[in-house]
mmCIF file of C-alpha atoms in Angstrom:
data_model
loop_
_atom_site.group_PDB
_atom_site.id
_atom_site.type_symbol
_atom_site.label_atom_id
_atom_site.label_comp_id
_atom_site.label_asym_id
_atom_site.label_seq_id
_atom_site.Cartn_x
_atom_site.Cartn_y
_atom_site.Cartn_z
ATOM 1 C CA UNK B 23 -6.698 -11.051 -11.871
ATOM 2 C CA UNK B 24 -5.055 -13.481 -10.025
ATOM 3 C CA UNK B 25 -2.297 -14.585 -6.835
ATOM 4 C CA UNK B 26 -1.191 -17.329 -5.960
ATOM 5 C CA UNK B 27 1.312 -18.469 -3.333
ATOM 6 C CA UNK B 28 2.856 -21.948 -3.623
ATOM 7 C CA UNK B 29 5.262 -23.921 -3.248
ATOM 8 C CA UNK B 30 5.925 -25.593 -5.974
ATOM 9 C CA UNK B 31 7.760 -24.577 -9.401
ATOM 10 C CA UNK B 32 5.163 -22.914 -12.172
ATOM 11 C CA UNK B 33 5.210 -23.389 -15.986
ATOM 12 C CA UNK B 34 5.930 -20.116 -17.588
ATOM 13 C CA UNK B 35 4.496 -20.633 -21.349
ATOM 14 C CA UNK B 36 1.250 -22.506 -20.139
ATOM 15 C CA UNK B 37 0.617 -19.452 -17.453
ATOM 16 C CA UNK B 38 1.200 -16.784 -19.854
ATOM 17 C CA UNK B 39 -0.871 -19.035 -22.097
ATOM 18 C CA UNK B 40 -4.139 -18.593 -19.688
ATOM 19 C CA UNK B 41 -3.481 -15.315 -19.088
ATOM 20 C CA UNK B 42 -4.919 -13.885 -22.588
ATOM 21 C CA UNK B 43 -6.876 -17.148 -23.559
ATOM 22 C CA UNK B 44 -10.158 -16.435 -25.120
ATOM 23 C CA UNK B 45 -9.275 -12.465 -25.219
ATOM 24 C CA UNK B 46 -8.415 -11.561 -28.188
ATOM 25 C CA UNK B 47 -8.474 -7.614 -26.901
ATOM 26 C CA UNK B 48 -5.440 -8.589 -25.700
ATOM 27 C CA UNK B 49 -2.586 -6.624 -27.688
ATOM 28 C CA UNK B 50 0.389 -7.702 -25.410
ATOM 29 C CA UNK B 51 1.400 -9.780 -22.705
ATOM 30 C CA UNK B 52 4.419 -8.500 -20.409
ATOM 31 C CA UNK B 53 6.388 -10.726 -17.635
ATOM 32 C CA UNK B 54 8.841 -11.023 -15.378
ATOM 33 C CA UNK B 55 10.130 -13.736 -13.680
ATOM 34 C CA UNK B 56 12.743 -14.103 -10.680
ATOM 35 C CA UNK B 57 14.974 -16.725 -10.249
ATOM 36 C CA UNK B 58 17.655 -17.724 -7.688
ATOM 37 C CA UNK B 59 21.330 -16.730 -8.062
ATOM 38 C CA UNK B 60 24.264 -17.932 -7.076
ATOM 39 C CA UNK B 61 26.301 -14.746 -6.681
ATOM 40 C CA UNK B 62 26.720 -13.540 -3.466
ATOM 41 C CA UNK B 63 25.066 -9.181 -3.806
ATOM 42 C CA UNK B 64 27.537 -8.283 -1.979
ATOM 43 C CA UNK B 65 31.028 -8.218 -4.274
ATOM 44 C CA UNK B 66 34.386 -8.784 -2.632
ATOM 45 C CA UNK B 67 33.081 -10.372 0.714
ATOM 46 C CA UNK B 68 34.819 -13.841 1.197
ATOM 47 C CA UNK B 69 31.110 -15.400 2.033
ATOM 48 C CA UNK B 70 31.400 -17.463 -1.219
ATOM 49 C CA UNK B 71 28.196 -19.050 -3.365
ATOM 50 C CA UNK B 72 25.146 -19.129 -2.912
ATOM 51 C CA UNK B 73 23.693 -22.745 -2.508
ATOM 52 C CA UNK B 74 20.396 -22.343 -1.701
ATOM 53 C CA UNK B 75 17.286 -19.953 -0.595
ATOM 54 C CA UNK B 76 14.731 -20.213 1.719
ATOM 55 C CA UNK B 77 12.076 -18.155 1.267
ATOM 56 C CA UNK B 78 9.181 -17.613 4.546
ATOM 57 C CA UNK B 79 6.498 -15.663 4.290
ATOM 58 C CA UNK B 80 3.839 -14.572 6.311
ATOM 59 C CA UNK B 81 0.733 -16.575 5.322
ATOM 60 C CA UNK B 82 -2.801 -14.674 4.837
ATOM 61 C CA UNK B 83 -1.154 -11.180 4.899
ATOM 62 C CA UNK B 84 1.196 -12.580 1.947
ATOM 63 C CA UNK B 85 -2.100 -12.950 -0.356
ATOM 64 C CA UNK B 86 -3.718 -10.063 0.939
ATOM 65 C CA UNK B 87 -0.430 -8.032 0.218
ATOM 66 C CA UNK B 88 0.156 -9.193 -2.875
ATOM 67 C CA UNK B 89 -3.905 -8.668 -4.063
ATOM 68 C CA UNK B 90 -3.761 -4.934 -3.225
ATOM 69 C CA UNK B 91 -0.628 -4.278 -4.903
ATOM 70 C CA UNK B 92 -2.534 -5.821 -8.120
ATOM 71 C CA UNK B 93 -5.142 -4.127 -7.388
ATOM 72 C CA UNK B 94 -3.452 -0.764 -7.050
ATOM 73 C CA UNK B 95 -1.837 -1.495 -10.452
ATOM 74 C CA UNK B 96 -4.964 -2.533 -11.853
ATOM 75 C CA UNK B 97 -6.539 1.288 -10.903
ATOM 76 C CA UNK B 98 -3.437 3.100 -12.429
ATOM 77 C CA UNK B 99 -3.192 0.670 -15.744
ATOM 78 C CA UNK B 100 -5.807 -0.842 -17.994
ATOM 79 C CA UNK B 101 -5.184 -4.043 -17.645
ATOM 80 C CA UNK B 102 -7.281 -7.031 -19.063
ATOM 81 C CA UNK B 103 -5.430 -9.837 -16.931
ATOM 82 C CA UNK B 104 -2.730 -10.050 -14.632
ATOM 83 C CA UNK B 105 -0.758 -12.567 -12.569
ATOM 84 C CA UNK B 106 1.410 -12.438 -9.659
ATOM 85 C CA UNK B 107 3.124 -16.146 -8.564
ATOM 86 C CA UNK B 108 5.309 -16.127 -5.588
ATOM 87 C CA UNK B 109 7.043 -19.231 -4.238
ATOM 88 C CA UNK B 110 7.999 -19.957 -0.966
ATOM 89 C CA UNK B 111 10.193 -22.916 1.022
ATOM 90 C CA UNK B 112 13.914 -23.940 -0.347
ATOM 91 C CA UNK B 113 14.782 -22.658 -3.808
ATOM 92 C CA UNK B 114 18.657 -23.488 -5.861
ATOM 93 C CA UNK B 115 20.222 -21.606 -8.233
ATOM 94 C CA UNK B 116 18.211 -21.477 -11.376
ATOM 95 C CA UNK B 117 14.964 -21.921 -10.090
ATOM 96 C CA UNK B 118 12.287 -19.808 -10.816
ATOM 97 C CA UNK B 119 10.754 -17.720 -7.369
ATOM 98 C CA UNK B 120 8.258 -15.585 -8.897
ATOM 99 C CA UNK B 121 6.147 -14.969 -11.970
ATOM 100 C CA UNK B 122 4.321 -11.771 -12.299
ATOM 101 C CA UNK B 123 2.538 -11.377 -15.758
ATOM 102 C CA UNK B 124 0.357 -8.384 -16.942
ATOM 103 C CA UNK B 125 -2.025 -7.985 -20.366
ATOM 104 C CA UNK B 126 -3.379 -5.131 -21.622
ATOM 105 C CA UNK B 127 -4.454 -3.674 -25.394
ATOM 106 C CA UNK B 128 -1.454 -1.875 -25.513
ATOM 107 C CA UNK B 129 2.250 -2.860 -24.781
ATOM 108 C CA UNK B 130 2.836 0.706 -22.062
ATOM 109 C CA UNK B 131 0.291 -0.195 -19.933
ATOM 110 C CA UNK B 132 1.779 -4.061 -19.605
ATOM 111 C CA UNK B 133 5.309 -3.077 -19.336
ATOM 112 C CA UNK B 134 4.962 -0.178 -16.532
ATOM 113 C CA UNK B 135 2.031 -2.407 -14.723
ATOM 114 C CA UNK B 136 4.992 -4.763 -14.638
ATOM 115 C CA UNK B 137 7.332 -2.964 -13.236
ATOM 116 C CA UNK B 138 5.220 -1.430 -10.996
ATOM 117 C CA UNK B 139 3.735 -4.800 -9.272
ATOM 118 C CA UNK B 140 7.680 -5.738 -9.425
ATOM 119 C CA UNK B 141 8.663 -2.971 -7.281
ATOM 120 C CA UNK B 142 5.756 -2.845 -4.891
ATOM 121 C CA UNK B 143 6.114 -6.713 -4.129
ATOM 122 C CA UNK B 144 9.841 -6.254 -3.503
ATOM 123 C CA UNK B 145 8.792 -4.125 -0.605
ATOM 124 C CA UNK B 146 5.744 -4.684 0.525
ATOM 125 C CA UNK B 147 5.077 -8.380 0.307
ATOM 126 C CA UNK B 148 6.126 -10.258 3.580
ATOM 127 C CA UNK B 149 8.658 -12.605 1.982
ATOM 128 C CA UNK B 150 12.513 -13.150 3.496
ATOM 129 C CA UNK B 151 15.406 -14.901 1.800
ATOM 130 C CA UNK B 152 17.796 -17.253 3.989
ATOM 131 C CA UNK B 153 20.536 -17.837 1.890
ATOM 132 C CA UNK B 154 23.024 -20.874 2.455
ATOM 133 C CA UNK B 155 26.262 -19.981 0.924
ATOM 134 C CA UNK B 156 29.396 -22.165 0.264
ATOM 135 C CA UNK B 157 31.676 -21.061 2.980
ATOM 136 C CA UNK B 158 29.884 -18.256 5.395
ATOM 137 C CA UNK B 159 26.889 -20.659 6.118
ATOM 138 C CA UNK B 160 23.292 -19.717 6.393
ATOM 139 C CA UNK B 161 22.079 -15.808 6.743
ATOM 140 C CA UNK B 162 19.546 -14.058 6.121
ATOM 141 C CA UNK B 163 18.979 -11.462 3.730
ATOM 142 C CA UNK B 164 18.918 -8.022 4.106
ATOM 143 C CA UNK B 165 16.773 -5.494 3.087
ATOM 144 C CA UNK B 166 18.332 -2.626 0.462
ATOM 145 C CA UNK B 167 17.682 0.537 -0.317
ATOM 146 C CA UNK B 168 17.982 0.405 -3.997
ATOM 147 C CA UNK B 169 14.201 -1.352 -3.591
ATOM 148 C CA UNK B 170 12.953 1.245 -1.244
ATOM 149 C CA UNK B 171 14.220 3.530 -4.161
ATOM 150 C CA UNK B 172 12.533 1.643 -6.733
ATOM 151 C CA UNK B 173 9.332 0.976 -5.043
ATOM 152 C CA UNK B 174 8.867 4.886 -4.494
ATOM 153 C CA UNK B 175 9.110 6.215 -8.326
ATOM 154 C CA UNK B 176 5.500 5.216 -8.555
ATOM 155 C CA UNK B 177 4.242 6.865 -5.564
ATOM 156 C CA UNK O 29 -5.516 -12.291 24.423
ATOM 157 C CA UNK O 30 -3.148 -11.103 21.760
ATOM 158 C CA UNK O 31 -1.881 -13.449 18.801
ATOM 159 C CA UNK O 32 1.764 -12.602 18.719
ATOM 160 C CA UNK O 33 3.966 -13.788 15.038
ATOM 161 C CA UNK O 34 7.550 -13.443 14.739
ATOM 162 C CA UNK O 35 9.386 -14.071 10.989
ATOM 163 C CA UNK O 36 13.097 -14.738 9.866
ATOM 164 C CA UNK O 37 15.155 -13.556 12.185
ATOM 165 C CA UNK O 38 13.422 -12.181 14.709
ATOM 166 C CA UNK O 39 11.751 -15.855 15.019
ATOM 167 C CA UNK O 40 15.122 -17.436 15.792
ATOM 168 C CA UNK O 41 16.358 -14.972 18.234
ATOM 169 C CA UNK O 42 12.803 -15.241 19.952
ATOM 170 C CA UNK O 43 13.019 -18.803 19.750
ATOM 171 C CA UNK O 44 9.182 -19.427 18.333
ATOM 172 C CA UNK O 45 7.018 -18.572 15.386
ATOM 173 C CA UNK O 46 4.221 -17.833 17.626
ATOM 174 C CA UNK O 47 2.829 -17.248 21.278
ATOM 175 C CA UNK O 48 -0.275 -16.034 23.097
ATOM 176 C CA UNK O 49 -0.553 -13.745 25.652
ATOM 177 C CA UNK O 50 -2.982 -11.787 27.763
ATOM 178 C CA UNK O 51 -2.976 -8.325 26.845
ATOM 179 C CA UNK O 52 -0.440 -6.604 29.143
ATOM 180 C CA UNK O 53 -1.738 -4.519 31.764
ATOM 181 C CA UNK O 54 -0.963 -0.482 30.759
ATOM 182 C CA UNK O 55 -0.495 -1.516 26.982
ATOM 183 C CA UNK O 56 -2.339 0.281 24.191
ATOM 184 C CA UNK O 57 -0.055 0.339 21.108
ATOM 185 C CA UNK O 58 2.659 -1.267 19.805
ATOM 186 C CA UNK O 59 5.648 0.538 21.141
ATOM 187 C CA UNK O 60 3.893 -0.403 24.413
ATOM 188 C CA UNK O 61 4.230 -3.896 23.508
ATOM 189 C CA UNK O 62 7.277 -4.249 22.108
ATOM 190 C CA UNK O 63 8.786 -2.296 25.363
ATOM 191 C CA UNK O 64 6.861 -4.970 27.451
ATOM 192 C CA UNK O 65 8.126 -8.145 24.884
ATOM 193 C CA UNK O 66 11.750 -6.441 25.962
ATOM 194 C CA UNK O 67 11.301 -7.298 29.309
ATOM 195 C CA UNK O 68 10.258 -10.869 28.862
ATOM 196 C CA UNK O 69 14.095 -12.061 28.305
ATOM 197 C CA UNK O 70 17.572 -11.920 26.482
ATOM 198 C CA UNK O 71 15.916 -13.394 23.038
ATOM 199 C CA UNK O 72 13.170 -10.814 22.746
ATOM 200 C CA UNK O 73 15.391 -7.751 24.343
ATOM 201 C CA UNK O 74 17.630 -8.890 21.167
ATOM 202 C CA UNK O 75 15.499 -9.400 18.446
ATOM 203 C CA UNK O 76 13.967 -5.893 19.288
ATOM 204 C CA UNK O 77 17.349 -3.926 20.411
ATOM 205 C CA UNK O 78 16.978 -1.920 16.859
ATOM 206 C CA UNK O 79 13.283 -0.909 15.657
ATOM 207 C CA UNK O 80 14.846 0.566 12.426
ATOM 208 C CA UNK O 81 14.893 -2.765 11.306
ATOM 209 C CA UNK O 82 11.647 -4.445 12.601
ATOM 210 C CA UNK O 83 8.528 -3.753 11.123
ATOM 211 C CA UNK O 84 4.871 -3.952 12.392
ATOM 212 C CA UNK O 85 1.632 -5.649 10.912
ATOM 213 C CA UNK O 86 -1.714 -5.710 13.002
ATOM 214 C CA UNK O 87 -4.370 -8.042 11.936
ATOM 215 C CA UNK O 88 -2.514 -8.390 8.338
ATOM 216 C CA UNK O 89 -1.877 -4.568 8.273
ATOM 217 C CA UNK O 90 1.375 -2.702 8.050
ATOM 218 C CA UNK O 91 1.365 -0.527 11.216
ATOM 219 C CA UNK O 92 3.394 2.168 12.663
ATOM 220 C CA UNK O 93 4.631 1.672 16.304
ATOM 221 C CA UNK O 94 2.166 4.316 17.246
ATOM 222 C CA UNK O 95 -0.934 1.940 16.621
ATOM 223 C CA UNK O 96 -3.489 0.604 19.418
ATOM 224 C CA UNK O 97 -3.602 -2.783 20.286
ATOM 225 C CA UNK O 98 -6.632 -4.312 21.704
ATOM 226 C CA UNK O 99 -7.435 -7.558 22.605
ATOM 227 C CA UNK O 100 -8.227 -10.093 20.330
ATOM 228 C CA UNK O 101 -5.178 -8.706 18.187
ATOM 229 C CA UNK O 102 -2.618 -10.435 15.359
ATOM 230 C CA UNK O 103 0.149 -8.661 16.075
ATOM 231 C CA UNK O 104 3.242 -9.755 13.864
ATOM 232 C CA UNK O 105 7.161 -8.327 14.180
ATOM 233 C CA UNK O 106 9.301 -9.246 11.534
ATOM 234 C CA UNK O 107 12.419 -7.561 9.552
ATOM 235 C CA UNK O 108 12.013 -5.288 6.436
ATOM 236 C CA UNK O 109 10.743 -7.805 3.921
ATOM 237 C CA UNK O 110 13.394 -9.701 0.957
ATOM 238 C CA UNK O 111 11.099 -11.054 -1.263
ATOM 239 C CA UNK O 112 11.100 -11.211 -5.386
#
């Protein structure tokens, strides 16, 4: 059970590697990762690329956020390991923002433990995206509903 | 005194990260304080002209506007959150 918040880029195969070293319980390993994109969410709107994302958080309630949403999953799932990365500071296209990686004996439990920490984060974590884009300049993210959505099928 | 944080973009339309202040005389919850942060100038009556889109944490806790503040406090206002 781990979280880390960093700023620098993270090394999927050797983290996944860790997770389920010297566990050979371990049945499956499930992951997700999040990377920056250049289209612009919202179609149509002249506002162009995107260039690059900034990503602040709120240090201390960031870790302590993202601990008790792997801790809820960790009470709802049997998990034997589990992983949440989250980057912060400028980010372009293609790089990777967050990792979040969960083992268990049985592939469900990894997969919807997954998903789960996926859609809590996107909600609950104090994280915001400033995006620089091509031609509309720098802005900041906004929230949408779809995640609120998301976030409350496991409720 | 209170520890007051402000994130994205109510930070820039404050105009800092973070201030402290004496607890405000006849304050004892959030909406209190945020009706009190109004009245400090253009930036802050900005930044908190819509509360449907600020949210509250209090010493690292998600809040409603209904909770006490007490001296001593972290209070942070920032915009729903964008992360993943």
């Amino acid at each position: 059970m781990s979280v880390r918040v960093q700023q620098q880029d993270f090394d999927i195969g050797a983290e996944l590697a860790a997770l389920s070293d010297g566990d050979t319980g371990i049945g499956g390993v499930c992951c997700f990762t999040g990377l920056v994109r250049d289209l612009h969410p919202q179609a149509g709107e002249a506002a162009g690329t995107v260039r690059a994302l900034t990503l602040e958080h709120y240090p201390g309630m960031t870790e302590r956020q993202l601990e008790a949403i792997e801790t809820e999953a960790r009470t709802r799932w049997p998990l034997s390991a589990s992983l949440i990365i989250h980057r912060f500071g400028r980010m372009e296209p293609g790089e990777r923002i967050v990792l979040v990686a969960c083992a268990s004996a049985h592939r469900e439990a990894a997969f919807d433990a997954c998903r789960f920490i996926m859609d809590w984060l996107k909600t609950k974590a104090p994280f915001w995206k400033l995006e620089e884009t091509d031609r509309s300049g720098e802005r900041w993210v906004a929230a949408r509903e779809s995640d609120e959505n998301a976030a409350g099928r496991w409720v | 005194m209170l520890k007051l944080l402000y994130f994205a973009w109510l930070r820039t339309k404050i105009g800092m990260a973070e201030e402290r202040v004496p607890l405000p005389a006849g304050v004892t919850d959030v909406a209190g304080l945020i009706e009190w942060l109004r009245g400090r100038g253009a930036g802050y009556a900005d930044a908190l002209a819509n509360l449907d889109v600020v949210k509250v944490a209090v010493n690292q806790e998600y809040v409603p506007f209904s909770h006490p503040v007490t001296a001593g406090d972290e209070v942070a206002l920032f915009p729903p959150v964008t992360g993943g």
